Amino acid sequence: MFLGNLGDSGSLMGYRNKTYVIFDGDNDMWAYAYMKGWKKNENIEFDFHDAHELNTITNLSGEENTKRKLRERLSTAKQAVVLIGESTKNLYRFVRWEIEMCHSLGLPIVAVNLNKKRRYDPDLCPPILRNADAVHVSFNAKIIKHALDDFCGNYGKFKGASDNWYYKSGVYEGLGL
């Protein structure tokens, strides 16, 4: 289902809430690095309180230790971003587990298509996100920020509708995209 601009999202702004970012660490680290770069760039209006800054996880951590640390990060998050690349839908060990944790915690999810598609992409999106009250957007700072503020800030209106939400082209145009 499409979304217009919801307008005032109240006092909740996405950048003020801890945001948990889920991604393929082997192939899509570049996209996460872009998000962190947007946050640091004073010429780009994009900010988020990154839940990944809480602690470090090394490649030497065992699966249970890694999941324990990820659970700590998720417990402080108020929303999640899933960066969806070519292999994201095939990652079950951590990506699917992290999405399941978001569902169980009732966190709003912004599904970001790295291929720039503006709505649910059945070819790349993890099946667990199909009809999962997530908003699907393209990989761009302006629309991601908008979704964090607008969709996540108004999540109570969408929760339980079981839909693949997306923004109409007019919202993208209004953002200059």
PDB file of C-alpha atoms in Angstrom, residues 7 10 30 40 45 47 49 51 54 62 67-68 75 97 102 114 116-119 127 134 140 142-143 149 163 169:
ATOM      1  CA  GLY A   7       2.535  15.377   7.689  1.00  0.00           C
ATOM      2  CA  GLY A  10       4.697  14.688  16.309  1.00  0.00           C
ATOM      3  CA  TRP A  30      29.635   0.213   1.608  1.00  0.00           C
ATOM      4  CA  LYS A  40      28.864  13.334   9.264  1.00  0.00           C
ATOM      5  CA  GLU A  45      20.402  16.698   6.258  1.00  0.00           C
ATOM      6  CA  ASP A  47      21.176  11.968  11.073  1.00  0.00           C
ATOM      7  CA  HIS A  49      21.422   7.677  16.532  1.00  0.00           C
ATOM      8  CA  ALA A  51      22.647   1.509  17.775  1.00  0.00           C
ATOM      9  CA  LEU A  54      27.269   0.502  21.593  1.00  0.00           C
ATOM     10  CA  GLY A  62      31.202 -17.055  18.610  1.00  0.00           C
ATOM     11  CA  LYS A  67      23.807 -12.724  19.167  1.00  0.00           C
ATOM     12  CA  ARG A  68      24.054 -11.627  22.809  1.00  0.00           C
ATOM     13  CA  SER A  75      17.116  -3.687  23.094  1.00  0.00           C
ATOM     14  CA  TRP A  97      17.486 -13.481  13.163  1.00  0.00           C
ATOM     15  CA  CYS A 102      12.784  -6.519  15.421  1.00  0.00           C
ATOM     16  CA  LEU A 114      20.157  -0.770  -2.599  1.00  0.00           C
ATOM     17  CA  LYS A 116      17.102   2.022  -5.871  1.00  0.00           C
ATOM     18  CA  LYS A 117      13.637   0.438  -6.308  1.00  0.00           C
ATOM     19  CA  ARG A 118      11.010   2.467  -4.467  1.00  0.00           C
ATOM     20  CA  ARG A 119       8.761  -0.342  -3.295  1.00  0.00           C
ATOM     21  CA  PRO A 127      10.659 -13.202   2.641  1.00  0.00           C
ATOM     22  CA  ALA A 134       7.709  -2.230   6.827  1.00  0.00           C
ATOM     23  CA  ASN A 140      18.913   7.775  -0.760  1.00  0.00           C
ATOM     24  CA  LYS A 142      16.455  12.097   1.839  1.00  0.00           C
ATOM     25  CA  ILE A 143      13.873   9.313   1.543  1.00  0.00           C
ATOM     26  CA  ASP A 149      10.696  10.558  10.686  1.00  0.00           C
ATOM     27  CA  ASP A 163       1.377  -4.607   4.218  1.00  0.00           C
ATOM     28  CA  SER A 169       6.234   9.239  -6.431  1.00  0.00           C
TER      29      SER A 169
END
